[in-house]
Amino acid sequence: MKTPYQPQDIESKWQQYWEDNKTFEVDSNTDKPKFYLLSMFPYPSGVLHMGHVINYTLGDAIVRYHKMLGEEVLSPIGWDSFGLPAENAAIRLGIPPEENTRNNITRMRVQMKRAGWGYDWRRELATSHPGYYRWTQWLFLQFFKKGLAVKKQAPVNWCPNDQTVLANEQVHDGCCERCGTEVIQKDLSQWFFTMSTMAQRLLDNHEKLSQWPDSVIKMQQEWIGRSEGARIDFTVTETGDKVPVFTTRPDTVFGVTFMSIAPEHPLVEKLVIGTPQEEKVMAEVKRMRQMGTSVKELVGMEKEGVFTGFHITNPVNGDKVPLWVANFALMSYGTGAVMSVPAHDQRDYEFAKKYDLPIKVVIKPEDIDLDPKTMTEAYVSEGLQINSGPFDGKPNKAAMPEIINWLDENGFGAKTINYSLRDWLLSRQRYWGVPIPIIHCNDCGAVPVPEDQLPVTLPKSVEFKPTGESPLKQCTDFINTTCPSCGKPAKRESDTMDTFVDSSWYMYRYIDPRNEDAVFDSDLVNKWAPVDFYIGGIEHATMHLIYSRFFACVMQDMGLIKFQEPAKRLFCQGMVCKTSHYCNTCKWLHETEVKDGKCSKCGETVVSEVSKMSKTKLNTVSPDEIMNKFGADTMRLYILSDTPPDRERIWSEDGVQGAYRFLRRLWDLVHDKMPDLETTKDGDSSNDKNLLRVTHNTIKQATGDIDQNIQFNTALARIYELVNAIKSANNCSGKALREAIETVLKVLSPITPHICEELWSKLGHTQSLLDSSWPKVREEALKEDEITVVVQINGKVRGKLAVAPDISKDDLLAMAKADEKVAPMLEGKQIVKEIVVPKRLVNLVIK
RNA sequence: GCGAGAGUGGCGAAACUGGCAGACGCGCUGGACUUAGGAUCCAGUGGGGCAACCUGUGGGGGUUCAAAUCCCCCCUCUCGCACCA
């Protein structure tokens, strides 16, 4: 009996069915081929947004497709639940982070189930759960034992608002990526993972990542920033202090006319203190260090510096050149000191011009001479060495390796490869994170907490006030302890870990989530990992996706895992955007507050633009609202239709409507056709053939689009074609009609599982669609009796021929020439060339 | 500045290895039906033209029988990085 399409009823019914039948629960010990799909886990903010919807719907569709291929599919979900928002909520609202997080997870779990995303919920994990962070601490201790976790004094990025240190990756445009406050520099003793030692390996391993997007690989390469060159050891003329520099242009070493060092360089204070120029230099240094590092400031920033009063001896020629503190020298790159060659480096050139420093040419173009007095910019192209001692007359490019060898032989320096990748600063002066399992003892130093005492549990009663120190520092019960080594009173480390540590290994814990004896069972992890298909946002390209690669390398070295890349295939989904409206007086407006391009509150003209959905821009759409109105299937269908999932998508209310109407039409269509399926009489054979050809073409195209291209928009286009074909199919056999309809339900089911399951069961099936198999293409069904071949004259289409697919070239040509539209155009002309592309076209070139 | 990607109807977009540009959908136009619905069905829909036909994939050149697709130059937009020595 036909009932109207009631998505909510159907959806809760099938969600219950999947739960009751443990459909998404995975047997780790299965013999079936395995497939591990992972969508990046969410931060439990308390409410799903459309970014989650695209991420998890895409993942779920691929999971369901692979289940239908007969694979054992692991699809877990969890919570990246440590982090600042929960702590900020505690400060603002007084809700303890743990409670807040728990409530948020509960709410979001309900939403996720409602969306029909199939997960093995038995494997759910939260990084803030002691059962999880115990092993984060354990891993930290392994890193510590291997010397990969070290504490060192370093200038760090400090957010004055969040009162915490930020990793370089968390600073955007000189501002905190979370709150937007301008970041300042501060010297602190901090824990680091020595990730920079892994730079080359991370770079080399990119070749294993052929199924990652090129853009991500490129970004990582740039981030790791390998450059080849030389270290050259200069000395302070007056004191003999060594000043090593890194340069990619050792061929210009004879042209050094001054040296620039970063304001933070330790040598500055060491040299200048107690000299007459101390006051002036230190004042300048202080000013330079306070200057922002934001893009805007840097671009327009004038090169500035101050002379230290000291000189530097160039080892290669004994030249004595002035030592300057310069704002363009970066402490964080190379050695913090730059050999400055104004003739051949534009920055050095500008600096030299400004402070009237000498310019010495050591590379000249072949045909002309360069005069420092008339040069208007640095000469950075290739040329011949001059004023370069033993290398005069040689082309600079060829001389480069010789110069490096010569530096090495004479003890002046050595070949060096420099990386921009820095060590990973993981200390955070905040409460809501994993406590670093270290005890500081006056006698024994930094002592690791013994493994049998893990986890070091976060205390619950703490005072949440941003003081610049971890709230844990105020918590004496937590802080005061005894040294595990000597037994004397000692203090616990009060900093917690960057949450990126938590997310660097979660993909393995899902495989063995409740193991209390080990971080995980290595055999199981080696069986299921690496992740076959990893889905997440491009914003993680240089953070999470480098950190977790680093972890995998270390864990492989430790023997925990046998591979060194966490994911075989990576897919980055696009952002969900929507038009936002801005009024100069009333600021951001809801769509409903805009009438005819004017603000309905003040009447002013509104500026509208498409931008990423965000709370501040008031252009978000709530998944709950969509599910209430139309159901989860409509939301899922809409989010995967129209736009390829890796591209930015612009939200359209009409598009959602369209998706809903399609499902309703499908519902009606299947019900209407049901009586016809029972007829045993033969239909018209050519009608059957046509319907089945469309059916199998849909299977062929849609399978490729889902499996390889991850293009649900085009897969859906083929499904729509098939639905249209079913709609207009008359006088077909019940068998053919059934095959066509069941194909629609199968191929559509990964996208809109609930309605498909319901219709599938109404067609008499007692098992879930997920227990049926993905349809296979019957090649003979694709064969066409007649195809259209285009006839062109001089490349323009002039006629069309309906022919048998296996027609001979000669016959085809003859038919083309005889075509009623073509023939008259050939009269009196000479055919110069005849091109026949079988099954496609005939092109006649005439004069 | 460096690196990457993109530019196709009113809109989201298709187009295999160079072979009928605009699949599929939204919107729109006209019609049908009606239990008047956020419905359904039929027809049309790149632009110009009554038409035959002409024209059309950011702009300009080129290769080719044939170019959205390949090559060169230019423009615009998006993203990432950025005083990297």
Coordinates of C-alpha atoms in Angstrom, one line a residue, chain A residues 19-495:
Chain A
E19 CA 22.0 -0.7 15.7
D20 CA 20.1 -3.9 16.6
N21 CA 21.9 -5.8 13.9
K22 CA 25.3 -4.5 14.8
T23 CA 25.7 -3.5 11.2
F24 CA 28.7 -1.3 11.7
E25 CA 30.4 -3.3 14.4
V26 CA 33.7 -4.7 13.1
D27 CA 35.3 -8.0 13.9
S28 CA 39.0 -7.2 14.2
N29 CA 39.9 -10.8 13.5
T30 CA 38.0 -11.1 10.3
D31 CA 39.4 -13.0 7.3
K32 CA 37.6 -10.7 4.8
P33 CA 39.5 -8.1 3.0
K34 CA 39.8 -5.1 5.3
F35 CA 39.0 -1.4 4.6
Y36 CA 39.8 1.3 7.1
L37 CA 38.0 4.5 6.5
L38 CA 38.6 7.4 8.9
S39 CA 37.1 10.9 8.9
M40 CA 39.0 13.3 11.1
F41 CA 37.4 13.3 14.5
P42 CA 35.6 16.4 15.6
Y43 CA 36.2 18.8 18.5
P44 CA 33.0 18.4 20.6
S45 CA 31.7 21.9 20.3
G46 CA 28.2 20.7 21.2
V47 CA 26.6 21.2 17.8
L48 CA 27.2 19.8 14.3
H49 CA 27.9 22.2 11.5
M50 CA 27.8 21.8 7.7
G51 CA 31.5 21.1 7.6
H52 CA 30.9 18.0 9.7
V53 CA 28.0 17.1 7.4
I54 CA 30.1 17.0 4.3
N55 CA 33.0 15.3 6.0
Y56 CA 31.1 12.5 7.6
T57 CA 28.5 12.0 4.9
L58 CA 31.2 11.5 2.4
G59 CA 32.9 9.1 4.7
D60 CA 29.7 7.2 5.4
A61 CA 28.9 6.9 1.7
I62 CA 32.3 5.4 1.0
V63 CA 32.0 3.1 4.0
R64 CA 28.6 1.8 2.8
Y65 CA 29.9 1.3 -0.7
H66 CA 32.8 -0.8 0.5
K67 CA 30.6 -2.8 2.8
M68 CA 28.5 -3.7 -0.3
L69 CA 31.7 -4.8 -2.0
G70 CA 32.0 -7.5 0.7
E71 CA 34.8 -5.9 2.7
E72 CA 35.1 -5.7 6.4
V73 CA 34.9 -2.0 6.9
L74 CA 36.3 -0.2 10.0
S75 CA 34.6 3.1 10.5
P76 CA 35.2 4.5 13.9
I77 CA 34.4 7.9 15.5
G78 CA 35.6 9.7 18.6
W79 CA 36.3 13.1 20.0
D80 CA 39.3 15.4 20.0
S81 CA 38.0 16.6 23.3
F82 CA 40.9 18.5 24.9
G83 CA 41.5 22.1 24.0
L84 CA 40.9 25.7 24.7
P85 CA 37.2 26.2 24.0
A86 CA 36.1 24.0 26.9
E87 CA 38.5 25.8 29.2
N88 CA 37.4 29.2 28.0
A89 CA 33.8 28.1 28.7
A90 CA 34.9 27.2 32.2
I91 CA 36.4 30.6 32.7
R92 CA 33.3 32.4 31.3
L93 CA 30.5 30.3 32.5
G94 CA 31.9 28.3 35.4
I95 CA 31.1 25.0 33.9
P96 CA 33.9 22.4 34.5
P97 CA 35.5 21.4 31.2
E98 CA 34.9 17.8 31.8
E99 CA 31.2 18.3 32.4
N100 CA 30.9 20.7 29.5
T101 CA 32.7 18.2 27.2
R102 CA 30.6 15.3 28.3
N103 CA 27.4 17.2 27.6
N104 CA 28.6 18.3 24.2
I105 CA 29.5 14.8 23.2
T106 CA 26.1 13.5 24.3
R107 CA 24.4 16.1 22.1
M108 CA 26.6 15.6 19.1
R109 CA 26.3 11.8 19.3
V110 CA 22.6 12.1 19.0
Q111 CA 22.9 14.3 15.9
M112 CA 25.4 11.9 14.3
K113 CA 23.2 8.9 14.8
R114 CA 20.3 10.9 13.4
A115 CA 22.3 11.7 10.2
G116 CA 22.6 7.9 9.7
W117 CA 26.4 7.9 9.8
G118 CA 27.3 4.3 10.5
Y119 CA 30.1 3.9 13.1
D120 CA 31.3 1.1 15.3
W121 CA 30.3 3.0 18.5
R122 CA 31.9 0.4 20.7
R123 CA 35.2 1.9 19.6
E124 CA 34.3 5.5 20.5
L125 CA 37.1 7.3 22.2
A126 CA 37.7 10.7 23.7
T127 CA 41.2 12.2 24.0
S128 CA 40.3 13.7 27.4
H129 CA 39.4 10.3 28.8
P130 CA 42.1 9.0 31.2
G131 CA 41.8 5.6 29.4
Y132 CA 43.1 7.4 26.3
Y133 CA 45.4 10.0 27.6
R134 CA 47.2 7.5 29.8
W135 CA 48.6 6.2 26.5
T136 CA 49.4 9.7 25.2
Q137 CA 51.5 10.1 28.3
W138 CA 53.0 6.7 27.8
L139 CA 54.0 7.7 24.2
F140 CA 55.5 10.9 25.5
L141 CA 57.6 8.9 27.9
Q142 CA 58.9 6.7 25.0
F143 CA 59.8 9.8 23.1
F144 CA 61.5 11.2 26.2
K145 CA 63.5 8.0 26.7
K146 CA 64.7 8.2 23.1
G147 CA 65.7 11.8 23.5
L148 CA 63.0 13.0 21.2
A149 CA 61.2 15.0 23.9
V150 CA 63.5 17.6 25.3
K151 CA 63.1 20.7 27.4
K152 CA 64.8 23.9 26.2
Q153 CA 64.8 27.6 26.6
A154 CA 63.3 29.2 23.5
P155 CA 61.7 32.3 22.3
V156 CA 58.1 31.3 21.8
N157 CA 54.9 32.6 20.4
W158 CA 52.8 33.9 23.2
C159 CA 49.1 34.7 23.0
P160 CA 48.4 37.4 25.6
N161 CA 44.6 36.7 25.4
D162 CA 44.7 32.9 25.8
Q163 CA 47.7 33.2 28.0
T164 CA 49.5 30.3 26.4
V165 CA 52.2 29.4 24.0
L166 CA 51.3 28.7 20.4
A167 CA 53.1 26.5 17.9
N168 CA 54.4 28.3 14.8
E169 CA 51.6 26.5 12.9
Q170 CA 49.0 28.0 15.2
V171 CA 50.1 31.6 14.4
H172 CA 48.4 33.1 11.3
D173 CA 49.4 36.6 10.1
G174 CA 51.1 37.2 13.5
C175 CA 47.9 36.5 15.3
C176 CA 46.5 33.7 17.4
E177 CA 44.6 31.4 15.1
R178 CA 41.9 30.8 17.8
C179 CA 41.2 34.3 19.1
G180 CA 42.9 36.6 16.6
T181 CA 45.0 38.4 19.3
E182 CA 48.4 39.6 18.1
V183 CA 51.0 37.1 19.2
I184 CA 54.2 38.4 21.0
Q185 CA 57.6 36.8 21.5
K186 CA 58.6 35.5 24.9
D187 CA 61.5 33.4 26.2
L188 CA 60.3 30.3 28.1
S189 CA 61.6 26.9 29.0
Q190 CA 59.4 24.5 27.0
W191 CA 59.0 20.9 26.0
F192 CA 59.8 20.1 22.4
F193 CA 59.6 17.1 20.2
T194 CA 62.7 17.2 18.1
M195 CA 60.8 16.9 14.9
S196 CA 63.4 18.8 12.8
T197 CA 65.7 15.8 12.9
M198 CA 63.0 14.0 10.9
A199 CA 62.8 16.6 8.2
Q200 CA 64.5 14.6 5.4
R201 CA 62.6 11.4 6.2
L202 CA 59.3 13.2 6.1
L203 CA 60.3 14.7 2.8
D204 CA 61.6 11.4 1.4
N205 CA 58.4 9.6 2.5
H206 CA 56.3 11.8 0.3
E207 CA 57.0 9.4 -2.5
K208 CA 54.9 6.8 -0.6
L209 CA 51.9 9.2 -0.7
S210 CA 50.9 9.0 -4.3
Q211 CA 47.3 8.9 -3.2
W212 CA 47.5 12.2 -1.4
P213 CA 46.5 15.4 -3.1
D214 CA 49.4 17.2 -4.8
S215 CA 48.5 20.4 -3.1
V216 CA 49.0 18.9 0.4
I217 CA 52.4 17.4 -0.6
K218 CA 53.5 20.7 -2.0
M219 CA 52.4 22.6 1.1
Q220 CA 54.3 20.1 3.3
Q221 CA 57.4 20.4 1.1
E222 CA 57.3 24.1 1.5
W223 CA 56.7 23.8 5.2
I224 CA 59.7 21.5 5.6
G225 CA 61.6 23.9 3.5
R226 CA 64.8 22.1 2.5
S227 CA 67.6 24.2 1.0
E228 CA 71.0 23.2 0.1
G229 CA 74.1 25.3 0.8
A230 CA 77.0 25.7 3.2
R231 CA 77.8 26.6 6.7
I232 CA 80.6 29.1 6.9
D233 CA 82.4 30.0 10.1
F234 CA 83.1 33.6 10.6
T235 CA 84.7 35.1 13.7
V236 CA 84.2 38.3 15.7
T237 CA 87.4 40.2 15.0
E238 CA 87.7 41.8 18.4
T239 CA 86.8 38.8 20.6
G240 CA 87.3 35.6 18.5
D241 CA 83.7 34.5 19.0
K242 CA 82.6 32.1 16.3
V243 CA 79.7 33.2 14.1
P244 CA 78.5 30.4 11.8
V245 CA 76.2 31.4 9.0
F246 CA 74.1 29.4 6.6
T247 CA 74.1 30.4 3.0
T248 CA 72.7 29.0 -0.2
R249 CA 75.2 31.2 -2.1
P250 CA 78.7 30.2 -1.0
D251 CA 79.8 31.4 -4.4
T252 CA 79.4 34.9 -3.1
V253 CA 81.4 34.5 0.1
F254 CA 84.2 36.8 -1.3
G255 CA 81.7 39.6 -1.6
V256 CA 80.7 39.8 2.0
T257 CA 80.8 43.5 3.1
F258 CA 78.9 43.2 6.4
M259 CA 77.2 40.7 8.6
S260 CA 73.6 40.9 9.9
I261 CA 72.4 39.1 13.0
A262 CA 68.9 38.8 14.4
P263 CA 67.9 41.0 17.3
E264 CA 67.3 37.9 19.5
H265 CA 70.8 36.5 18.7
P266 CA 72.6 35.7 22.0
L267 CA 75.8 37.2 20.6
V268 CA 74.2 40.7 20.6
E269 CA 74.0 40.9 24.4
K270 CA 77.3 39.1 24.9
L271 CA 79.3 41.5 22.8
V272 CA 77.6 44.8 23.4
I273 CA 77.0 44.8 27.2
G274 CA 79.5 47.0 28.9
T275 CA 80.6 48.8 25.7
P276 CA 79.9 52.5 25.0
Q277 CA 77.3 51.5 22.3
E278 CA 75.4 49.2 24.7
E279 CA 72.6 51.7 25.4
K280 CA 71.9 52.6 21.8
V281 CA 72.1 49.0 20.5
M282 CA 70.0 47.4 23.2
A283 CA 67.3 50.1 22.8
E284 CA 67.2 49.3 19.0
V285 CA 67.1 45.6 19.7
K286 CA 64.2 46.1 22.2
R287 CA 62.3 48.1 19.6
M288 CA 62.9 45.6 16.8
R289 CA 61.8 42.7 19.0
Q290 CA 58.5 44.4 19.8
M291 CA 57.7 44.9 16.2
G292 CA 54.9 42.7 14.9
T293 CA 55.5 39.8 12.6
S294 CA 52.2 40.1 10.7
V295 CA 52.2 40.0 6.9
K296 CA 51.0 43.5 6.6
E297 CA 53.7 44.8 8.8
L298 CA 56.4 42.7 7.1
V299 CA 55.6 43.7 3.6
G300 CA 55.9 47.4 4.1
M301 CA 58.6 47.1 6.7
E302 CA 61.7 49.1 6.1
K303 CA 65.0 47.2 6.5
E304 CA 66.5 48.6 9.7
G305 CA 69.6 47.9 11.7
V306 CA 72.1 49.2 14.1
F307 CA 75.9 48.8 14.1
T308 CA 77.2 46.8 17.1
G309 CA 80.7 48.4 17.1
F310 CA 82.2 45.0 16.4
H311 CA 83.6 43.5 13.2
I312 CA 83.7 40.1 11.6
T313 CA 86.6 38.4 10.0
N314 CA 85.8 36.6 6.7
P315 CA 87.8 33.3 6.8
V316 CA 88.2 33.1 3.0
N317 CA 90.0 36.4 2.5
G318 CA 90.6 37.9 5.9
D319 CA 88.3 40.9 5.2
K320 CA 87.1 42.7 8.3
V321 CA 83.5 43.8 7.9
P322 CA 81.1 45.5 10.3
L323 CA 78.6 43.5 12.4
W324 CA 75.1 44.9 12.3
V325 CA 71.9 43.9 14.1
A326 CA 69.2 43.8 11.4
N327 CA 65.5 43.4 11.6
F328 CA 65.4 41.2 8.5
A329 CA 67.6 38.5 10.0
L330 CA 65.5 35.8 11.5
M331 CA 66.6 33.9 14.6
S332 CA 64.4 31.0 13.6
Y333 CA 66.0 30.3 10.3
G334 CA 69.5 29.1 9.7
T335 CA 71.8 30.2 12.4
G336 CA 70.3 33.6 13.0
A337 CA 73.3 35.3 11.3
V338 CA 73.5 36.3 7.7
M339 CA 76.6 36.9 5.6
S340 CA 75.5 40.0 3.7
V341 CA 76.5 40.3 0.0
P342 CA 74.8 43.5 -1.2
A343 CA 76.0 43.1 -4.7
H344 CA 74.1 39.8 -5.1
D345 CA 71.2 39.8 -2.7
Q346 CA 68.4 42.3 -2.9
R347 CA 67.8 42.6 0.8
D348 CA 71.4 43.1 1.6
Y349 CA 71.6 45.6 -1.3
E350 CA 68.7 47.7 0.2
F351 CA 70.3 47.6 3.6
A352 CA 73.7 48.6 2.3
K353 CA 72.2 51.5 0.4
K354 CA 70.4 52.7 3.4
Y355 CA 73.3 52.6 5.8
D356 CA 76.0 53.5 3.1
L357 CA 77.8 50.2 3.4
P358 CA 80.3 49.1 0.7
I359 CA 79.2 46.9 -2.2
K360 CA 81.6 44.4 -3.7
V361 CA 80.9 42.6 -7.0
V362 CA 82.1 39.0 -7.1
I363 CA 80.0 37.7 -9.9
K364 CA 79.6 39.5 -13.3
P365 CA 77.7 38.8 -16.4
E366 CA 79.9 37.5 -19.3
D367 CA 79.7 40.5 -21.5
I368 CA 79.6 43.5 -19.2
D369 CA 81.2 44.8 -16.1
L370 CA 79.2 45.7 -13.0
D371 CA 80.0 48.9 -11.2
P372 CA 78.8 49.1 -7.5
K373 CA 78.3 52.9 -8.0
T374 CA 75.9 52.5 -10.8
M375 CA 74.1 49.4 -9.8
T376 CA 70.4 49.9 -9.1
E377 CA 69.7 46.5 -7.7
A378 CA 71.5 43.3 -6.7
Y379 CA 72.8 41.1 -9.5
V380 CA 71.3 37.7 -8.8
S381 CA 71.7 35.9 -12.1
E382 CA 74.5 33.6 -13.2
G383 CA 77.9 34.9 -14.2
L384 CA 81.6 34.6 -13.8
Q385 CA 83.5 34.8 -10.5
I386 CA 85.7 37.9 -10.0
N387 CA 87.5 39.1 -6.9
S388 CA 87.2 35.6 -5.7
G389 CA 90.7 34.4 -5.2
P390 CA 91.4 31.0 -6.7
F391 CA 88.0 30.9 -8.3
D392 CA 88.2 34.0 -10.6
G393 CA 87.0 33.4 -14.1
K394 CA 84.9 30.4 -13.4
P395 CA 81.2 30.3 -13.9
N396 CA 79.6 30.7 -10.5
K397 CA 77.3 27.8 -10.8
A398 CA 80.1 25.4 -11.6
A399 CA 82.3 27.0 -9.0
M400 CA 79.7 26.4 -6.2
P401 CA 80.6 22.8 -5.4
E402 CA 84.3 23.6 -5.7
I403 CA 84.0 26.4 -3.3
I404 CA 82.2 24.2 -0.8
N405 CA 85.0 21.6 -1.0
W406 CA 87.6 24.3 -0.6
L407 CA 85.8 25.7 2.4
D408 CA 85.7 22.2 3.9
E409 CA 89.4 21.5 3.2
N410 CA 90.5 24.7 4.7
G411 CA 88.3 24.3 7.8
F412 CA 86.2 27.4 6.9
G413 CA 82.9 25.6 6.7
A414 CA 81.1 22.6 5.2
K415 CA 78.3 21.6 2.9
T416 CA 75.0 21.9 4.8
I417 CA 71.3 21.3 4.2
N418 CA 69.0 23.6 6.1
Y419 CA 65.3 23.0 6.8
S420 CA 62.7 25.5 7.9
L421 CA 60.9 22.7 9.8
R422 CA 61.4 23.4 13.4
D423 CA 61.0 21.3 16.5
W424 CA 57.5 20.9 17.8
L425 CA 56.8 23.0 20.8
L426 CA 54.2 21.0 22.7
S427 CA 54.0 22.7 26.2
R428 CA 50.8 24.6 26.9
Q429 CA 50.2 26.6 30.0
R430 CA 46.6 25.5 30.2
Y431 CA 44.5 23.0 32.2
W432 CA 42.4 21.2 29.7
G433 CA 45.0 18.9 28.1
V434 CA 47.1 15.9 28.8
P435 CA 49.4 16.5 31.8
I436 CA 53.1 16.1 30.8
P437 CA 54.2 13.0 32.8
I438 CA 57.4 14.5 34.2
I439 CA 58.5 15.3 37.8
H440 CA 61.0 18.0 38.5
C441 CA 63.4 17.2 41.2
N442 CA 66.1 19.6 42.5
D443 CA 68.6 16.8 42.6
C444 CA 67.6 14.5 39.8
G445 CA 66.3 17.0 37.3
A446 CA 63.4 16.1 34.9
V447 CA 62.4 12.6 35.9
P448 CA 59.8 10.6 33.9
V449 CA 56.8 9.4 35.9
P450 CA 57.1 5.6 36.1
E451 CA 54.9 3.9 33.6
D452 CA 53.0 1.9 36.2
Q453 CA 51.9 5.2 37.7
L454 CA 50.1 6.4 34.6
P455 CA 47.9 8.1 34.0
V456 CA 48.9 11.3 35.7
T457 CA 45.3 12.3 36.2
L458 CA 44.0 15.8 35.7
P459 CA 42.7 17.1 39.1
K460 CA 39.1 18.1 39.0
S461 CA 38.9 21.0 41.5
V462 CA 41.0 23.8 40.0
E463 CA 40.7 27.5 39.8
F464 CA 40.2 28.7 36.2
K465 CA 41.8 32.1 35.9
P466 CA 44.1 33.0 33.0
T467 CA 47.2 33.9 34.9
G468 CA 49.8 33.1 32.3
E469 CA 50.6 29.9 34.1
S470 CA 48.8 26.6 34.0
P471 CA 45.9 26.5 36.5
L472 CA 47.6 23.2 37.6
K473 CA 50.4 25.3 39.1
Q474 CA 47.9 26.5 41.8
C475 CA 46.8 23.0 42.5
T476 CA 49.1 22.0 45.3
D477 CA 47.7 18.5 45.7
F478 CA 48.6 17.9 42.1
I479 CA 51.9 19.7 41.9
N480 CA 53.6 18.4 45.1
T481 CA 54.9 14.9 44.9
T482 CA 58.0 12.9 45.5
C483 CA 60.8 12.2 43.1
P484 CA 60.4 8.7 41.7
S485 CA 64.2 8.5 41.6
C486 CA 65.4 9.7 45.0
G487 CA 62.2 10.0 47.0
K488 CA 62.7 13.6 48.0
P489 CA 59.9 16.2 47.6
A490 CA 59.5 17.3 44.0
K491 CA 57.1 19.1 41.8
R492 CA 55.1 17.8 38.9
E493 CA 55.3 19.5 35.5
S494 CA 52.4 21.8 35.4
D495 CA 52.1 22.3 31.6

